[in-house]
PDB file of C-alpha atoms in Angstrom:
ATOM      1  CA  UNK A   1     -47.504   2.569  71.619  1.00 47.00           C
ATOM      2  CA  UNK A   2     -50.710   4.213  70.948  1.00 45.00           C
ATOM      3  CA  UNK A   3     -51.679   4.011  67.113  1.00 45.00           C
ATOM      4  CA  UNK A   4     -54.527   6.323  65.638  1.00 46.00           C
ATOM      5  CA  UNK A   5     -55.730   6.371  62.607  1.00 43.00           C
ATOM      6  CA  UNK A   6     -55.167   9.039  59.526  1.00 44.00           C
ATOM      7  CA  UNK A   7     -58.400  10.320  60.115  1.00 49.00           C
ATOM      8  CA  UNK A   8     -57.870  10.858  63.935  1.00 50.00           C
ATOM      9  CA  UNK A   9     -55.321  12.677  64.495  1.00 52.00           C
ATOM     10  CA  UNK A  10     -55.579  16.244  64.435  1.00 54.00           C
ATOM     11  CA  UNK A  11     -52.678  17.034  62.249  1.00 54.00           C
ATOM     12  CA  UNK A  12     -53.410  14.896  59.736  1.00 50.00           C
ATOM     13  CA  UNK A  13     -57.037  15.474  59.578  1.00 54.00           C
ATOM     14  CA  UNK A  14     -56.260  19.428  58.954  1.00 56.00           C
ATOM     15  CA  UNK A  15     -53.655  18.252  56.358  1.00 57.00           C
ATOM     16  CA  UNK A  16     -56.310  16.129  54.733  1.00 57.00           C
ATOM     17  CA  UNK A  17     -58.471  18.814  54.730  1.00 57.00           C
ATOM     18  CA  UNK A  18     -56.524  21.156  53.433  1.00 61.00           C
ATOM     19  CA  UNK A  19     -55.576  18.707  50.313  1.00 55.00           C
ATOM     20  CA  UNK A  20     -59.632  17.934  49.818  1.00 49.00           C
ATOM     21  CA  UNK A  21     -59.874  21.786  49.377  1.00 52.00           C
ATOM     22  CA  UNK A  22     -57.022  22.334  47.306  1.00 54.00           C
ATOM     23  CA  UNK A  23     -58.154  19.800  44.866  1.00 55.00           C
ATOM     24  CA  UNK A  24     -61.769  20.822  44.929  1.00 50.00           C
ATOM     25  CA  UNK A  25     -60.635  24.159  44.044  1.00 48.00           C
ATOM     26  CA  UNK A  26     -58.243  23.132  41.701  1.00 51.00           C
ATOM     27  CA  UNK A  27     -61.049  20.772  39.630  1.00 50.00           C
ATOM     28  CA  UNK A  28     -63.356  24.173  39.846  1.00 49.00           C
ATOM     29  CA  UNK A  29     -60.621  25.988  38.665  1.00 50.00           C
ATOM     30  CA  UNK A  30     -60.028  23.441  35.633  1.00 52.00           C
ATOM     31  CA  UNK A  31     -63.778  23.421  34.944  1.00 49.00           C
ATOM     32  CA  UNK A  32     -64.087  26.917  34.326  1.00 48.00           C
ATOM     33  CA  UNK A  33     -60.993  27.304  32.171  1.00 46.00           C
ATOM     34  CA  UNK A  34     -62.339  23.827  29.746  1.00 43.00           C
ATOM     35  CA  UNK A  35     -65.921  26.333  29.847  1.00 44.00           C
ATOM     36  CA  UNK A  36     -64.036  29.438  28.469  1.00 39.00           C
ATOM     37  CA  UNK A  37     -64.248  28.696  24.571  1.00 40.00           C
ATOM     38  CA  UNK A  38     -65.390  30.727  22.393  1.00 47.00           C
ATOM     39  CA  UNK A  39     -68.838  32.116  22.626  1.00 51.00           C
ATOM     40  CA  UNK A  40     -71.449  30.728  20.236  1.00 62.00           C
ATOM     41  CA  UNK A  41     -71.443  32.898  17.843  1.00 86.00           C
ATOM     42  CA  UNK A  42     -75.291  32.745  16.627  1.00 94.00           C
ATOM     43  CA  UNK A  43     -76.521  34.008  13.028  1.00 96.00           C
ATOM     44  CA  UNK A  44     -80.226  34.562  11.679  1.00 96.00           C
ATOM     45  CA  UNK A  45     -80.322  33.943   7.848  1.00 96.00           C
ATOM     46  CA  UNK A  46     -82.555  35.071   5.241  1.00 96.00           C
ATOM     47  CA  UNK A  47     -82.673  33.773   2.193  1.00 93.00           C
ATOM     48  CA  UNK A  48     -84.364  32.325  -1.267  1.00 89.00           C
ATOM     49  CA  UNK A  49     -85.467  28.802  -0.451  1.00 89.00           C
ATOM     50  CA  UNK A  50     -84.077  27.959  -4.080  1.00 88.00           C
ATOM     51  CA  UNK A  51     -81.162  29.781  -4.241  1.00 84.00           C
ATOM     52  CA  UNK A  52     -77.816  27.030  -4.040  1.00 86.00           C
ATOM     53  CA  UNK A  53     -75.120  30.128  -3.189  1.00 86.00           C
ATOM     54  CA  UNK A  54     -77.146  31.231  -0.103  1.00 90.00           C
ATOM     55  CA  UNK A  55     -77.037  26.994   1.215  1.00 91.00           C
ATOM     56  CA  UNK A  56     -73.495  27.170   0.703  1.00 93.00           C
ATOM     57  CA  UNK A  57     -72.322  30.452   2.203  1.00 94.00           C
ATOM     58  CA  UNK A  58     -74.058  29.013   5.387  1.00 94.00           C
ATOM     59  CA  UNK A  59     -72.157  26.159   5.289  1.00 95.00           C
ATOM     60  CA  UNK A  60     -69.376  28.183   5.262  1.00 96.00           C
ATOM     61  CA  UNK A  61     -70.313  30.365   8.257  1.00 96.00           C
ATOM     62  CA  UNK A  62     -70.827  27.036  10.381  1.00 95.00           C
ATOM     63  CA  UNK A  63     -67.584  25.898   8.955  1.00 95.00           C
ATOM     64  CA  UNK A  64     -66.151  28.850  10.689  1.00 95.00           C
ATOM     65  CA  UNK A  65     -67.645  28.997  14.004  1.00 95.00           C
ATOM     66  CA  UNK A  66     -71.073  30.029  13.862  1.00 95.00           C
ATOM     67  CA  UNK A  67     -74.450  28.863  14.839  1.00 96.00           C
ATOM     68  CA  UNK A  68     -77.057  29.395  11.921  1.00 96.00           C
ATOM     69  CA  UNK A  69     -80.666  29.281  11.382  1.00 96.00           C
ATOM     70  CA  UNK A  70     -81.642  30.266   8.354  1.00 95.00           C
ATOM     71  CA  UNK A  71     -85.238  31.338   7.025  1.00 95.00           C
ATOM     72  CA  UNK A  72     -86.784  30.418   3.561  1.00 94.00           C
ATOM     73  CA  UNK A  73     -88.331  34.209   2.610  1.00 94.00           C
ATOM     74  CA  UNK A  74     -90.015  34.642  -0.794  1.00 91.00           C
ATOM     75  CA  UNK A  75     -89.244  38.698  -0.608  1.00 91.00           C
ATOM     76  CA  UNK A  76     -85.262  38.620   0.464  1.00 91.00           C
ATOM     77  CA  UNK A  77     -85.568  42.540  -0.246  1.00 93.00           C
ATOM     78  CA  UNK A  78     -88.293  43.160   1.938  1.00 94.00           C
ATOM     79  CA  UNK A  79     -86.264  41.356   4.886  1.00 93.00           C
ATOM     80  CA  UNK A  80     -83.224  43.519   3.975  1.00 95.00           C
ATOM     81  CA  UNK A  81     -85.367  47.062   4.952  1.00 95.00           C
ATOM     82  CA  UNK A  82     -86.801  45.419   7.897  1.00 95.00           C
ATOM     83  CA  UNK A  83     -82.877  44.709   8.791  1.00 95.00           C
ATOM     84  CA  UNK A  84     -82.187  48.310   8.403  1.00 95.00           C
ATOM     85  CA  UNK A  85     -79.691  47.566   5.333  1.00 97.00           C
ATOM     86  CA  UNK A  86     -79.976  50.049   2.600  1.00 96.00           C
ATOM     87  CA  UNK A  87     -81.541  48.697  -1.063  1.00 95.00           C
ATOM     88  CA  UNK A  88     -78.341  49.656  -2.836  1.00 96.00           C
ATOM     89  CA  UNK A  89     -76.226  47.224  -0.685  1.00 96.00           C
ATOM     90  CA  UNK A  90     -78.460  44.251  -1.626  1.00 92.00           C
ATOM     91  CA  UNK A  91     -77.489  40.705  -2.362  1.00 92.00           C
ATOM     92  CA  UNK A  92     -79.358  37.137  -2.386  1.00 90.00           C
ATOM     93  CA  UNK A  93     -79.616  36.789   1.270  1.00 94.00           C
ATOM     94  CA  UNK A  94     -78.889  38.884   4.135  1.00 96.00           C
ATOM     95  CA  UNK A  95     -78.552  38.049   8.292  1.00 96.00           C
ATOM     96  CA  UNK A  96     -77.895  39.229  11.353  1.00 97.00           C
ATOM     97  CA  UNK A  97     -75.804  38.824  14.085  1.00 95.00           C
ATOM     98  CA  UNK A  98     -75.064  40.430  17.687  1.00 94.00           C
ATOM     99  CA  UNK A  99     -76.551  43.813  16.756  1.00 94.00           C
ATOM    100  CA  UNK A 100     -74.932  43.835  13.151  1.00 97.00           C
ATOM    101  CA  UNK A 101     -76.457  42.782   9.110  1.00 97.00           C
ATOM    102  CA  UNK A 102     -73.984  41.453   7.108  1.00 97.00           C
ATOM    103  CA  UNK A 103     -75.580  41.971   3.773  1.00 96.00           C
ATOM    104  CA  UNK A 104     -74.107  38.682   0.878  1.00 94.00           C
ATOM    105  CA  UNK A 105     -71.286  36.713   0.754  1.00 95.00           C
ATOM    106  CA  UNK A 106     -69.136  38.023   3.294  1.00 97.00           C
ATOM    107  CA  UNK A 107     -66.268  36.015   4.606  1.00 97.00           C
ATOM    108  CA  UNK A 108     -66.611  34.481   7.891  1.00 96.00           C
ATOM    109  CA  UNK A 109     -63.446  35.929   8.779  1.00 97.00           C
ATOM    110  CA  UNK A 110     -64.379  39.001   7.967  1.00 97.00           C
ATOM    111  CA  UNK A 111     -67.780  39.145  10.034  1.00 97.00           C
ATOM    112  CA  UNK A 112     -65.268  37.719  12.896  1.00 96.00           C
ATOM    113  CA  UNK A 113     -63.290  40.773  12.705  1.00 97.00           C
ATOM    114  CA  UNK A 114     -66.203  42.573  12.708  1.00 97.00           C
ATOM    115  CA  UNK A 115     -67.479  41.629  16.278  1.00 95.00           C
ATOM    116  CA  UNK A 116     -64.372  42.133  17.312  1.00 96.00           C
ATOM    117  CA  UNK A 117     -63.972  45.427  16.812  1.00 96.00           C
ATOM    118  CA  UNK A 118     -67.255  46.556  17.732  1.00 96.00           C
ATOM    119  CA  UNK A 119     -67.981  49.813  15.486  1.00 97.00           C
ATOM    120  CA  UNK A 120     -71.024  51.693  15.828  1.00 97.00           C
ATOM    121  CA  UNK A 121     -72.050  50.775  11.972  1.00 98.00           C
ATOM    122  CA  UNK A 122     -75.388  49.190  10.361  1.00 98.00           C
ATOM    123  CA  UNK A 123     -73.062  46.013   9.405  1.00 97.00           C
ATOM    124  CA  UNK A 124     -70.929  44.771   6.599  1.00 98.00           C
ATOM    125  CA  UNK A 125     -72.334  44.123   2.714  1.00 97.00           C
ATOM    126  CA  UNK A 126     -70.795  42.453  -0.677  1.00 96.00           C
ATOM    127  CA  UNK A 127     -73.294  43.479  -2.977  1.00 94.00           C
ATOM    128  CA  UNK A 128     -74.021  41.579  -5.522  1.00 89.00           C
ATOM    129  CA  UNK A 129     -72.403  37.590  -6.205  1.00 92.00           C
ATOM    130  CA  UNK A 130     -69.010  38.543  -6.755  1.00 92.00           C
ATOM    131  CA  UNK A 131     -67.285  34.747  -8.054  1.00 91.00           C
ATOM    132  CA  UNK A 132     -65.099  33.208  -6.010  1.00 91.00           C
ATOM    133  CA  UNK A 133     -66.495  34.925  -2.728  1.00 93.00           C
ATOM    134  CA  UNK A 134     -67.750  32.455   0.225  1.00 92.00           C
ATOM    135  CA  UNK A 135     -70.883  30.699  -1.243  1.00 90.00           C
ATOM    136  CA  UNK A 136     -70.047  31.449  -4.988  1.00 89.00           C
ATOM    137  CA  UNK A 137     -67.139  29.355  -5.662  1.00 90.00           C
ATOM    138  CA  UNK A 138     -66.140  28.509  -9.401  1.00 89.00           C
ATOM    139  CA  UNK A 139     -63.125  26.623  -9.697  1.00 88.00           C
ATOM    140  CA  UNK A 140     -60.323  28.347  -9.769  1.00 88.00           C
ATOM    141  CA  UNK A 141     -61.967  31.927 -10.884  1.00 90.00           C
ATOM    142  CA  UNK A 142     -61.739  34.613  -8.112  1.00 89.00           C
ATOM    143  CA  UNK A 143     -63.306  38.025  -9.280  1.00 92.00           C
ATOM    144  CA  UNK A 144     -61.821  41.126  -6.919  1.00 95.00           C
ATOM    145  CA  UNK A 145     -64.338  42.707  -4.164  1.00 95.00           C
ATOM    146  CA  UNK A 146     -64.444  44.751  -1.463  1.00 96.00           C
ATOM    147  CA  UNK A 147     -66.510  44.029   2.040  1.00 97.00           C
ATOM    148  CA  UNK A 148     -68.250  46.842   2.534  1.00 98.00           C
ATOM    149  CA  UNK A 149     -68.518  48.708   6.203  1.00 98.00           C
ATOM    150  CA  UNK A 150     -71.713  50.274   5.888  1.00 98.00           C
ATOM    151  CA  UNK A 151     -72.205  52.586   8.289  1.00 98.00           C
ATOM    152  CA  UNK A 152     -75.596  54.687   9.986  1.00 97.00           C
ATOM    153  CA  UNK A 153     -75.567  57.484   8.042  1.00 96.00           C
ATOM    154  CA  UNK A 154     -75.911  54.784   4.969  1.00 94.00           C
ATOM    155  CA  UNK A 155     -72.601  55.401   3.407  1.00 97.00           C
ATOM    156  CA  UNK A 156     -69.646  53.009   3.309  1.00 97.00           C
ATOM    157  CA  UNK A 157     -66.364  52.534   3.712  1.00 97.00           C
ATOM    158  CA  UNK A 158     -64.131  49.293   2.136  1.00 98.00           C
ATOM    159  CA  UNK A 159     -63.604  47.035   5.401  1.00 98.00           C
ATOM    160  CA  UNK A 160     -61.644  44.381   3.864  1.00 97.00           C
ATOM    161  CA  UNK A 161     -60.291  43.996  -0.086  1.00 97.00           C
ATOM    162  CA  UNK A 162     -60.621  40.184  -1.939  1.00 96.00           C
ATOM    163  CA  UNK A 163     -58.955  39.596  -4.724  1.00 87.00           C
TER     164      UNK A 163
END
């Protein structure tokens, strides 16, 4: 009797071949599913380099997701008109973020929803330091605000109501 080995005979080497394919594509096929996370979702912030609400609210957008770099500006309003966001929607800090400017404390989920949706808009703005929004915790107090949608004609809309 005539023995060959695995790798000589013809069957098995096309079996063998077929299995080194199969699990080549099946380790591609695993690679690219572990790479399809969530994009980086990447933020420019501007902001007072003394002001302690603007530190945290970035902390909070990283909690959430996002990638941050923030910039120490000494004219925060000046940076909003360069942004495009109307004086009257103005805050402590404002950013920007895949085309948008969120303008204040706005929630990370709301900034979320947001890119999701995709309107044709300037952004999103709290105006003001409304307590208890992300960034100006106090305890236990939690005024009521609105998220503003502001849109390109410079009016607004409520996007989202906190209370």
């Amino acid at each position: 009797m005539i023995h060959q080995s695995w790798a000589e005979a013809p069957e098995a080497t096309e079996i063998g071949r077929r299995a080194l394919l199969g699990s080549a594509l099946g380790s591609l096929l695993m690679l690219a599913a572990c790479q399809r996370t969530e994009p980086e979702l990447a933020v420019e912030v501007w902001k007072s380099p003394y002001c302690g609400c603007c530190k945290l609210w970035v902390k909070h957008l990283e909690a959430n997701g996002f990638s941050v770099t923030a910039y120490n500006v000494s004219d925060t309003a000046a940076m909003r008109s360069q942004l495009g966001m109307p004086a009257n929607f103005g805050s402590c800090h404002s950013a920007r973020m895949a085309g948008y400017v969120v303008e204040g404390h706005v929630p990370a989920a709301d900034i979320k929803r947001l890119l999701a949706e995709k309107p044709d808009v300037i952004g999103l703005a709290v105006p003001g330091m409304p307590i208890g929004s992300p960034g100006m915790e106090q305890g236990e107090r939690r005024d009521k605000y609105d998220v503003l949608l502001v849109l390109r004609n410079g009016r607004s809309r409520v996007f989202q109501s906190h209370s």
